[in-house]
Short mmCIF file of C-alpha atoms in Angstrom, two decimals:
data_model
loop_
_atom_site.label_atom_id
_atom_site.label_comp_id
_atom_site.label_asym_id
_atom_site.label_seq_id
_atom_site.Cartn_x
_atom_site.Cartn_y
_atom_site.Cartn_z
CA MET A 1190 -24.72 -9.84 9.55
CA ILE A 1191 -22.60 -7.42 7.55
CA GLU A 1192 -23.80 -6.62 4.06
CA PHE A 1193 -21.89 -4.85 1.31
CA ASP A 1194 -24.38 -3.51 -1.21
CA ARG A 1195 -22.84 -2.36 -4.52
CA VAL A 1196 -20.04 -0.51 -2.78
CA THR A 1197 -17.65 1.75 -4.70
CA LYS A 1198 -14.82 3.86 -3.34
CA ARG A 1199 -12.96 6.32 -5.52
CA TYR A 1200 -9.76 8.10 -4.55
CA ALA A 1201 -9.62 11.89 -4.75
CA ASP A 1202 -8.23 11.60 -8.32
CA GLY A 1203 -11.26 9.55 -9.41
CA SER A 1204 -9.55 6.18 -9.77
CA PRO A 1205 -11.42 3.38 -8.04
CA ALA A 1206 -10.07 1.61 -4.92
CA VAL A 1207 -13.01 -0.77 -5.01
CA ALA A 1208 -15.70 -0.84 -7.69
CA ASP A 1209 -19.26 -2.12 -7.32
CA VAL A 1210 -18.66 -4.82 -4.72
CA SER A 1211 -21.42 -6.81 -3.05
CA PHE A 1212 -21.18 -9.64 -0.52
CA THR A 1213 -22.40 -10.57 2.94
CA VAL A 1214 -20.73 -11.77 6.10
CA PRO A 1215 -23.23 -14.05 7.87
CA SER A 1216 -23.55 -13.71 11.66
CA HIS A 1217 -21.22 -15.88 13.75
CA LYS A 1218 -19.18 -16.84 10.69
CA THR A 1219 -15.60 -16.12 9.71
CA VAL A 1220 -15.28 -14.64 6.23
CA VAL A 1221 -11.76 -14.13 4.93
CA LEU A 1222 -11.02 -11.60 2.19
CA VAL A 1223 -7.87 -12.74 0.47
CA GLY A 1224 -6.07 -10.91 -2.32
CA SER A 1225 -2.76 -9.38 -3.25
CA SER A 1226 -1.78 -5.96 -1.94
CA GLY A 1227 -3.64 -3.10 -3.58
CA SER A 1228 -6.69 -5.25 -4.28
CA GLY A 1229 -8.84 -3.03 -2.07
CA LYS A 1230 -9.50 -5.63 0.63
CA THR A 1231 -8.39 -3.38 3.49
CA THR A 1232 -10.50 -0.54 2.08
CA LEU A 1233 -13.52 -2.87 2.20
CA LEU A 1234 -12.74 -3.82 5.80
CA ARG A 1235 -12.45 -0.19 6.87
CA MET A 1236 -15.85 0.62 5.44
CA VAL A 1237 -17.44 -1.50 8.15
CA ASN A 1238 -16.32 0.80 10.98
CA ARG A 1239 -16.35 3.95 8.85
CA MET A 1240 -12.61 4.50 8.72
CA VAL A 1241 -13.51 4.80 5.04
CA ASP A 1242 -16.91 5.85 3.73
CA PRO A 1243 -18.01 4.49 0.33
CA THR A 1244 -18.38 6.92 -2.58
CA SER A 1245 -21.52 5.04 -3.54
CA GLY A 1246 -23.36 1.97 -2.29
CA ARG A 1247 -24.07 0.98 1.28
CA VAL A 1248 -22.61 -1.09 4.08
CA LEU A 1249 -25.23 -2.48 6.45
CA ILE A 1250 -24.84 -4.06 9.87
CA ASP A 1251 -27.95 -6.01 10.81
CA ASP A 1252 -29.85 -4.05 8.13
CA VAL A 1253 -28.75 -0.63 9.42
CA ASP A 1254 -26.70 1.57 7.08
CA VAL A 1255 -23.45 2.37 8.92
CA THR A 1256 -23.39 5.92 7.56
CA THR A 1257 -26.41 6.66 9.75
CA MET A 1258 -24.35 5.77 12.85
CA ASP A 1259 -21.96 7.97 14.79
CA PRO A 1260 -18.49 6.76 13.67
CA VAL A 1261 -16.86 6.97 17.10
CA ARG A 1262 -19.63 4.98 18.78
CA LEU A 1263 -19.74 2.50 15.92
CA ARG A 1264 -15.98 1.86 16.28
CA ARG A 1265 -16.31 1.29 20.01
CA SER A 1266 -18.86 -1.45 19.32
CA ILE A 1267 -16.60 -3.31 16.86
CA GLY A 1268 -13.38 -5.15 17.69
CA TYR A 1269 -10.46 -4.24 15.44
CA VAL A 1270 -7.08 -5.97 15.22
CA LEU A 1271 -4.34 -4.43 13.11
CA GLN A 1272 -1.09 -5.78 11.79
CA SER A 1273 1.41 -6.17 14.65
CA GLY A 1274 -1.38 -5.58 17.11
CA GLY A 1275 -1.64 -1.82 16.71
CA LEU A 1276 -0.96 -1.36 20.40
CA LEU A 1277 -0.41 2.10 21.85
CA PRO A 1278 3.34 2.13 22.64
CA HIS A 1279 2.98 4.45 25.65
CA ARG A 1280 0.39 2.33 27.44
CA THR A 1281 1.05 -0.86 29.36
CA VAL A 1282 -0.48 -4.15 28.30
CA VAL A 1283 -3.32 -3.93 30.81
CA GLU A 1284 -3.99 -0.28 29.93
CA ASN A 1285 -4.10 -1.12 26.22
CA ILE A 1286 -6.71 -3.81 26.77
CA ALA A 1287 -8.71 -1.67 29.22
CA ILE A 1288 -9.02 1.22 26.73
CA VAL A 1289 -12.14 0.02 24.95
CA PRO A 1290 -14.12 -0.87 28.10
CA ARG A 1291 -13.06 2.53 29.49
CA LEU A 1292 -14.22 4.29 26.31
CA ASN A 1293 -17.50 2.41 26.66
CA GLY A 1294 -17.95 3.81 30.16
CA ALA A 1295 -16.61 1.09 32.47
CA THR A 1296 -15.04 2.28 35.71
CA ARG A 1297 -11.26 2.06 36.00
CA PRO A 1298 -11.22 -0.96 38.36
CA ASP A 1299 -13.87 -2.78 36.31
CA ALA A 1300 -11.98 -2.17 33.06
CA ARG A 1301 -8.74 -3.35 34.65
CA GLU A 1302 -10.36 -6.51 35.99
CA ARG A 1303 -11.85 -7.15 32.55
CA ALA A 1304 -8.44 -6.62 30.94
CA LEU A 1305 -6.79 -9.14 33.26
CA THR A 1306 -9.50 -11.67 32.46
CA MET A 1307 -8.86 -11.11 28.75
CA LEU A 1308 -5.16 -11.89 29.28
CA ASP A 1309 -6.25 -15.32 30.55
CA THR A 1310 -8.56 -15.74 27.57
CA VAL A 1311 -5.79 -15.20 25.02
CA GLY A 1312 -3.34 -17.31 27.00
CA LEU A 1313 -1.01 -14.62 28.32
CA ASP A 1314 0.51 -14.57 31.79
CA ARG A 1315 -0.87 -11.85 34.06
CA ASP A 1316 2.74 -10.99 34.94
CA LEU A 1317 2.92 -9.25 31.55
CA ALA A 1318 0.16 -6.81 32.53
CA SER A 1319 2.42 -3.91 33.48
CA ARG A 1320 4.86 -4.28 30.57
CA PHE A 1321 4.96 -1.87 27.67
CA PRO A 1322 4.34 -3.27 24.17
CA ALA A 1323 8.01 -2.82 23.22
CA GLN A 1324 8.89 -5.30 25.98
CA LEU A 1325 6.80 -8.07 24.39
CA SER A 1326 7.56 -10.49 21.55
CA GLY A 1327 5.67 -10.09 18.28
CA GLY A 1328 3.40 -13.02 19.08
CA GLN A 1329 2.63 -11.63 22.54
CA GLN A 1330 1.79 -8.21 21.07
CA GLN A 1331 -0.54 -9.90 18.64
CA ARG A 1332 -2.32 -11.72 21.46
CA VAL A 1333 -2.74 -8.45 23.34
CA GLY A 1334 -4.21 -6.95 20.16
CA VAL A 1335 -6.78 -9.74 20.04
CA ALA A 1336 -7.49 -9.36 23.76
CA ARG A 1337 -8.12 -5.65 23.30
CA ALA A 1338 -10.46 -6.25 20.36
CA LEU A 1339 -12.47 -8.73 22.44
CA ALA A 1340 -12.42 -6.74 25.68
CA SER A 1341 -15.84 -5.15 25.37
CA ASP A 1342 -17.37 -8.33 23.92
CA PRO A 1343 -18.27 -6.94 20.47
CA ASN A 1344 -20.43 -8.92 18.05
CA ILE A 1345 -18.18 -8.05 15.15
CA LEU A 1346 -14.44 -8.53 14.85
CA LEU A 1347 -12.44 -6.89 12.04
CA MET A 1348 -8.96 -8.29 11.53
CA ASP A 1349 -6.56 -6.58 9.11
CA GLU A 1350 -3.63 -8.93 8.41
CA PRO A 1351 -3.34 -9.41 12.16
CA PHE A 1352 -0.72 -12.14 12.01
CA GLY A 1353 1.28 -10.74 9.10
CA ALA A 1354 4.24 -9.52 11.15
CA VAL A 1355 5.07 -12.67 13.14
CA ASP A 1356 7.14 -15.65 12.07
CA PRO A 1357 5.39 -18.64 10.44
CA ILE A 1358 5.51 -20.91 13.49
CA VAL A 1359 3.98 -18.30 15.80
CA ARG A 1360 1.48 -17.42 13.07
CA ARG A 1361 0.26 -21.00 12.89
CA SER A 1362 -0.25 -21.21 16.63
CA LEU A 1363 -2.08 -17.87 16.67
CA GLN A 1364 -4.35 -19.09 13.86
CA HIS A 1365 -5.04 -22.24 15.81
CA GLU A 1366 -5.90 -20.27 18.95
CA LEU A 1367 -8.15 -17.90 17.03
CA ARG A 1368 -10.06 -20.89 15.70
CA GLU A 1369 -10.45 -22.27 19.22
CA LEU A 1370 -11.60 -18.87 20.52
CA GLN A 1371 -14.07 -18.51 17.69
CA ARG A 1372 -15.54 -21.94 18.46
CA THR A 1373 -16.60 -20.72 21.91
CA LEU A 1374 -17.24 -17.04 21.13
CA GLY A 1375 -19.02 -17.25 17.76
CA LYS A 1376 -18.20 -13.71 16.65
CA THR A 1377 -18.95 -12.35 13.20
CA ILE A 1378 -15.42 -12.05 11.83
CA LEU A 1379 -14.25 -10.27 8.70
CA PHE A 1380 -10.59 -11.13 8.20
CA VAL A 1381 -8.21 -9.69 5.61
CA THR A 1382 -5.03 -11.44 4.49
CA HIS A 1383 -2.84 -11.94 1.44
CA ASP A 1384 -1.93 -15.44 2.63
CA ILE A 1385 -4.17 -18.08 1.05
CA ASP A 1386 -2.99 -20.71 3.55
CA GLU A 1387 -4.17 -18.45 6.38
CA ALA A 1388 -7.52 -18.12 4.63
CA LEU A 1389 -7.82 -21.89 4.25
CA ALA A 1390 -6.94 -22.33 7.93
CA LEU A 1391 -9.46 -19.86 9.34
CA ALA A 1392 -12.37 -19.27 6.99
CA ASP A 1393 -15.89 -20.56 6.99
CA GLU A 1394 -16.04 -18.76 3.70
CA ILE A 1395 -13.26 -17.36 1.53
CA ILE A 1396 -13.67 -14.43 -0.83
CA ILE A 1397 -10.88 -14.13 -3.36
CA VAL A 1398 -10.46 -10.52 -4.37
CA ALA A 1399 -8.90 -9.48 -7.68
CA ALA A 1400 -8.20 -5.84 -8.61
CA HIS A 1401 -10.50 -3.09 -7.22
CA GLY A 1402 -12.31 -5.46 -4.90
CA ALA A 1403 -13.71 -7.50 -7.80
CA ILE A 1404 -14.72 -10.88 -6.38
CA ALA A 1405 -13.01 -13.64 -8.34
CA GLN A 1406 -14.67 -16.41 -6.36
CA ARG A 1407 -16.37 -17.00 -3.05
CA GLY A 1408 -16.86 -20.35 -1.40
CA THR A 1409 -15.83 -22.66 1.42
CA PRO A 1410 -12.15 -23.55 1.66
CA THR A 1411 -12.92 -26.94 0.16
CA GLU A 1412 -14.80 -25.43 -2.78
CA ILE A 1413 -12.01 -22.95 -3.47
CA LEU A 1414 -9.39 -25.66 -3.38
CA THR A 1415 -11.29 -28.27 -5.39
CA ARG A 1416 -13.18 -26.13 -7.88
CA PRO A 1417 -11.32 -22.89 -8.62
CA ALA A 1418 -13.64 -20.77 -10.74
CA ASN A 1419 -11.00 -19.49 -13.16
CA ALA A 1420 -7.31 -19.34 -13.94
CA PHE A 1421 -6.77 -16.35 -11.61
CA VAL A 1422 -8.11 -18.28 -8.62
CA ALA A 1423 -6.25 -21.44 -9.57
CA GLU A 1424 -3.03 -19.48 -9.80
CA PHE A 1425 -3.72 -17.60 -6.55
CA VAL A 1426 -4.59 -20.74 -4.61
CA GLY A 1427 -1.65 -22.49 -6.20
CA VAL A 1428 -3.56 -25.69 -7.06
CA ASP A 1429 -0.58 -26.84 -9.10
CA ARG A 1430 1.97 -26.22 -6.35
CA PRO A 1431 3.65 -29.44 -5.19
CA GLU A 1432 2.41 -28.98 -1.60
CA ARG A 1433 -1.21 -28.90 -2.82
CA ARG A 1434 -0.95 -32.12 -4.86
CA LEU A 1435 -0.77 -34.76 -2.19
CA ARG A 1436 -0.12 -38.41 -2.76
CA LEU A 1437 -0.34 -41.56 -0.76
CA ALA A 1438 2.72 -43.69 -0.30
CA ASP A 1439 3.34 -46.85 1.63
CA ALA A 1440 6.12 -46.81 4.20
CA ALA A 1441 6.49 -50.30 5.68
CA GLY A 1442 2.74 -50.74 6.14
CA VAL A 1443 2.00 -47.14 7.24
CA GLU A 1444 0.16 -44.92 4.77
CA VAL A 1445 2.16 -41.73 4.33
CA VAL A 1446 0.86 -38.58 2.66
CA THR A 1447 3.49 -36.85 0.54
CA ASP A 1448 3.54 -33.77 -1.65
CA ALA A 1449 4.03 -33.99 -5.41
CA SER A 1450 7.78 -34.14 -5.03
CA GLY A 1451 7.57 -37.05 -2.60
CA ARG A 1452 8.36 -35.15 0.63
CA PRO A 1453 6.34 -36.57 3.53
CA ILE A 1454 3.60 -34.37 5.03
CA GLY A 1455 1.97 -36.75 7.51
CA THR A 1456 0.34 -40.11 7.95
CA LEU A 1457 -3.15 -41.08 6.84
CA GLU A 1458 -5.85 -42.00 9.35
CA ARG A 1459 -8.75 -44.01 8.08
CA MET B 49 34.76 38.34 44.79
CA LYS B 50 34.52 41.70 46.49
CA TRP B 51 31.92 42.82 43.96
CA LEU B 52 29.95 39.63 44.52
CA ASN B 53 29.92 40.01 48.32
CA GLN B 54 28.56 43.51 48.03
CA ASN B 55 25.93 42.68 45.43
CA VAL B 56 24.47 39.30 46.35
CA GLY B 57 21.11 40.92 46.92
CA SER B 58 20.88 42.57 43.52
CA LEU B 59 22.27 39.48 41.79
CA LEU B 60 19.44 37.45 43.32
CA GLU B 61 16.90 40.07 42.37
CA LEU B 62 18.08 40.14 38.76
CA THR B 63 18.09 36.33 38.60
CA VAL B 64 14.45 36.29 39.66
CA ALA B 65 13.65 39.03 37.13
CA HIS B 66 15.47 37.02 34.46
CA LEU B 67 13.44 33.90 35.19
CA ALA B 68 10.20 35.92 35.33
CA LEU B 69 10.82 36.91 31.69
CA ALA B 70 12.25 33.68 30.31
CA VAL B 71 9.90 31.09 31.84
CA PRO B 72 6.58 32.68 30.74
CA ALA B 73 7.98 33.17 27.21
CA ILE B 74 9.07 29.51 27.02
CA LEU B 75 5.69 28.25 28.27
CA LEU B 76 3.76 30.61 25.99
CA SER B 77 5.73 29.45 22.95
CA LEU B 78 4.85 25.86 23.84
CA VAL B 79 1.14 26.70 24.19
CA ILE B 80 1.18 28.53 20.83
CA ALA B 81 3.34 26.01 18.96
CA VAL B 82 1.52 22.81 19.92
CA PRO B 83 -1.81 23.58 18.20
CA ILE B 84 -0.03 25.09 15.16
CA GLY B 85 2.29 22.11 14.90
CA TRP B 86 -0.59 19.67 15.24
CA THR B 87 -2.62 21.45 12.58
CA ALA B 88 0.38 21.61 10.25
CA GLN B 89 0.80 17.88 10.58
CA ARG B 90 -2.90 17.26 9.83
CA LEU B 91 -3.13 19.63 6.86
CA ARG B 92 -0.23 18.46 4.72
CA TRP B 93 -0.60 21.27 2.18
CA ALA B 94 -0.37 23.92 4.92
CA ARG B 95 2.66 22.42 6.59
CA ASP B 96 5.53 23.80 4.52
CA PRO B 97 4.15 27.35 3.98
CA ALA B 98 3.19 27.65 7.66
CA LEU B 99 6.58 26.43 8.87
CA ALA B 100 8.41 28.74 6.45
CA LEU B 101 6.36 31.71 7.60
CA VAL B 102 6.92 31.04 11.29
CA GLY B 103 10.58 30.27 10.71
CA VAL B 104 11.15 33.65 9.04
CA LEU B 105 10.26 35.32 12.35
CA TYR B 106 13.60 34.17 13.60
CA ALA B 107 15.32 36.30 10.96
CA ILE B 108 13.99 39.56 12.45
CA PRO B 109 16.79 41.28 14.38
CA SER B 110 15.86 41.33 18.05
CA LEU B 111 16.72 44.93 18.94
CA PRO B 112 14.29 46.54 16.45
CA LEU B 113 11.58 44.13 17.60
CA PHE B 114 12.04 45.29 21.21
CA VAL B 115 11.31 48.82 19.93
CA LEU B 116 8.58 47.93 17.45
CA VAL B 117 6.35 45.74 19.67
CA PRO B 118 5.57 48.52 22.23
CA VAL B 119 4.73 50.94 19.40
CA VAL B 120 2.33 48.49 17.74
CA LEU B 121 0.71 47.23 20.95
CA GLY B 122 0.84 50.46 22.94
CA ILE B 123 2.68 49.01 25.92
CA GLY B 124 5.68 50.39 27.80
CA ILE B 125 9.04 49.76 26.13
CA ARG B 126 10.61 48.82 29.48
CA SER B 127 7.65 46.67 30.56
CA SER B 128 8.02 42.96 31.25
CA ALA B 129 5.17 42.38 28.79
CA ASN B 130 7.29 43.78 25.96
CA ALA B 131 10.18 41.48 26.78
CA ILE B 132 7.96 38.44 27.17
CA ILE B 133 6.23 39.07 23.83
CA VAL B 134 9.48 39.50 21.93
CA LEU B 135 11.00 36.42 23.56
CA THR B 136 7.86 34.44 22.77
CA VAL B 137 8.11 35.37 19.09
CA TYR B 138 11.61 33.87 18.80
CA ALA B 139 10.81 30.88 20.97
CA THR B 140 7.69 30.16 18.89
CA ALA B 141 9.70 30.41 15.66
CA ILE B 142 11.81 27.46 16.83
CA MET B 143 9.10 25.59 18.70
CA VAL B 144 6.52 25.37 15.89
CA ARG B 145 8.85 23.38 13.67
CA SER B 146 9.71 21.07 16.55
CA ALA B 147 6.05 20.58 17.37
CA ALA B 148 5.20 19.78 13.74
CA ASP B 149 8.11 17.33 13.57
CA ALA B 150 7.05 15.86 16.91
CA PHE B 151 3.50 15.16 15.75
CA SER B 152 4.84 13.72 12.49
CA SER B 153 7.01 11.37 14.53
CA VAL B 154 3.96 9.76 16.16
CA PRO B 155 3.69 6.31 14.54
CA LEU B 156 0.91 6.27 11.94
CA GLU B 157 -0.04 2.84 13.19
CA ALA B 158 -0.69 4.11 16.72
CA ARG B 159 -2.87 6.95 15.43
CA MET B 160 -4.75 4.63 13.11
CA SER B 161 -5.36 2.06 15.80
CA ALA B 162 -6.54 4.72 18.27
CA THR B 163 -9.11 5.87 15.72
CA ALA B 164 -10.11 2.30 14.91
CA ILE B 165 -10.89 1.42 18.52
CA GLY B 166 -13.05 4.51 19.00
CA TYR B 167 -11.07 7.54 20.15
CA SER B 168 -12.64 10.84 19.12
CA THR B 169 -10.23 13.31 17.48
CA TRP B 170 -10.10 15.48 20.62
CA HIS B 171 -9.57 12.53 22.92
CA ARG B 172 -6.92 11.08 20.63
CA PHE B 173 -5.00 14.36 20.68
CA TRP B 174 -4.67 14.33 24.48
CA SER B 175 -4.27 10.56 24.97
CA VAL B 176 -2.21 9.51 21.97
CA ASP B 177 -0.79 12.27 19.75
CA LEU B 178 0.47 14.57 22.50
CA PRO B 179 2.09 11.98 24.78
CA LEU B 180 3.79 10.21 21.86
CA ALA B 181 5.06 13.57 20.55
CA ILE B 182 6.85 14.36 23.82
CA PRO B 183 10.31 12.93 23.02
CA VAL B 184 10.78 14.98 19.80
CA MET B 185 8.98 17.99 21.26
CA LEU B 186 11.32 17.93 24.24
CA ALA B 187 14.40 18.10 22.03
CA GLY B 188 13.02 21.32 20.52
CA LEU B 189 12.00 22.69 23.89
CA ARG B 190 15.53 22.29 25.21
CA VAL B 191 16.89 24.44 22.38
CA VAL B 192 14.18 27.01 23.09
CA VAL B 193 14.99 27.05 26.81
CA VAL B 194 18.67 27.70 26.30
CA SER B 195 18.24 30.28 23.55
CA THR B 196 15.51 32.17 25.41
CA VAL B 197 17.49 32.36 28.64
CA SER B 198 20.35 33.83 26.63
CA LEU B 199 18.18 36.21 24.59
CA VAL B 200 16.62 37.78 27.71
CA THR B 201 19.86 39.65 28.28
CA VAL B 202 19.40 41.72 25.09
CA GLY B 203 16.46 43.50 26.76
CA SER B 204 18.88 45.16 29.18
CA VAL B 205 20.13 47.35 26.31
CA ILE B 206 16.79 49.17 26.34
CA GLY B 207 16.52 49.00 30.13
CA ILE B 208 14.48 45.88 30.87
CA PRO B 209 16.08 44.48 34.06
CA SER B 210 17.57 40.97 33.89
CA LEU B 211 20.99 39.43 34.35
CA GLY B 212 21.86 41.32 31.16
CA THR B 213 21.78 44.46 33.28
CA LEU B 214 25.03 43.22 34.80
CA PHE B 215 26.63 43.26 31.31
CA THR B 216 25.53 46.79 30.45
CA ASP B 217 26.28 48.14 33.90
CA GLY B 218 29.57 46.25 34.13
CA PHE B 219 30.71 47.48 30.71
CA GLN B 220 29.85 51.08 31.46
CA ARG B 221 31.59 51.05 34.83
CA GLY B 222 34.41 48.73 33.79
CA ILE B 223 33.68 46.08 36.44
CA VAL B 224 34.84 42.77 34.98
CA ALA B 225 33.55 40.76 37.94
CA GLU B 226 30.05 42.08 37.35
CA VAL B 227 30.07 41.07 33.66
CA ALA B 228 31.50 37.69 34.58
CA ALA B 229 28.88 37.14 37.28
CA GLY B 230 26.09 37.95 34.82
CA LEU B 231 27.53 35.57 32.27
CA ILE B 232 28.04 32.68 34.68
CA VAL B 233 24.63 32.93 36.32
CA THR B 234 22.91 33.15 32.90
CA VAL B 235 24.61 29.94 31.81
CA LEU B 236 23.77 28.31 35.15
CA ILE B 237 20.09 29.16 34.75
CA ALA B 238 20.12 27.67 31.25
CA LEU B 239 21.71 24.48 32.57
CA VAL B 240 19.28 24.17 35.46
CA LEU B 241 16.19 24.71 33.27
CA ASP B 242 17.59 22.25 30.72
CA GLY B 243 18.04 19.73 33.52
CA ILE B 244 14.44 20.24 34.61
CA CYS B 245 13.34 19.55 31.01
CA ILE B 246 15.29 16.30 30.94
CA LEU B 247 13.86 15.13 34.26
CA ALA B 248 10.31 16.10 33.28
CA GLY B 249 10.76 14.25 29.98
CA ARG B 250 11.90 11.10 31.78
CA ALA B 251 8.95 11.24 34.16
CA LEU B 252 6.49 11.72 31.29
CA THR B 253 7.83 9.02 28.98
CA PRO B 254 8.45 5.82 30.96
CA TRP B 255 7.69 3.74 27.86
CA ALA B 256 10.62 5.26 25.93
CA ARG B 257 13.15 3.76 28.34
CA ALA B 258 11.27 0.47 28.41
CA ALA B 259 11.79 0.27 24.63
CA GLU B 260 15.49 1.10 24.94
CA ALA B 261 16.08 -1.47 27.66
CA ARG B 262 14.91 -4.27 25.40
#
């Protein structure tokens, strides 16, 4: 469990990046922080592995204050996926994945074997192992990023807009695969995005962040969609957008679901 | 040609002497510039003043420096040490800026991700910052190599033996072939060392070509 306890972070000039924020990420659950850019969501994420230390308040992992832990060791025990994978451009795919097991003390052959296994896990061909990141597509780089984050089997996974740089079709398939992975792995995931649809697709719980990390609403995807707490959330979720207001139509005996403008989305199963 | 046939031995000797001054100065400048460049890139406020200060060194005329360094350090004016120190000063003046630029050219994302997955600062320097700085650093090093090899010859004016000795001796005795030989071999050395830099750079940065090939 990750717990944010009245966390504030001020910049050097005194202005707040996040102000007095509290929430928890339950073990084995996926919590998605969603907000526009500059809302402080990435700052919150980075407090977990001490890339950022709070000015006041505490971040606890399983009841232990992270500031009492050695930052380098803490980071090695937490999986981290950055936008566009954050791969090291001068290391091959297999080397990139093997880094964390190596940092954690695995022998070179063991780390390599582990890395190859991780390629299977994220659905990449082992033939890609000796390629450099620049020789991969965006979606492949992203998968390698996930493989690297999972390579030393951490309990916690931090994901900072990990699918932000790939096209929508690839993004959807990556989201789907992450959900499948999570079903078997059961990691504690804190995920940051500005895409509400991504949050709805992945979250057990969504936290909608307004300015300075202020929590506008937290709840399950269904709760957020059906009972937005205020106008900000309603606007952010886009409850009035045509693609959110679905209707049933009859097409020669088949029940078709359409959006508000009548475009078909799918068929209804009873 | 006649001059060359009679002086192959001394030409070879002076070439070796030339390299023995240029190569240590080039390597020293690299060893000095890399930590300064890395620090300049980390401490943003120090970057511009530090680079300006080091850059000004290049404005010092070389001949007075060849005379001043032995006085200050108490070493022989014709010693190799004097030449190597002076050459290192000029090489460092160029190299520090290149090193700072090189470390700035390392993608922020790569540095950030290295930190996020648990590299210590020291480990990250050797495994991420330094290797990714190589392409830009190498461009600076090639300028340093060529300019140092050329600058070595100035030392011959105060009697430090190098291929420059062929210029001074050739001028005094009016032997055009000797001056020409000195000039040609100096340029050849510069070209060969530059070639070595290019090959070493290729060997050290296989990923750079992988990115280009895409």
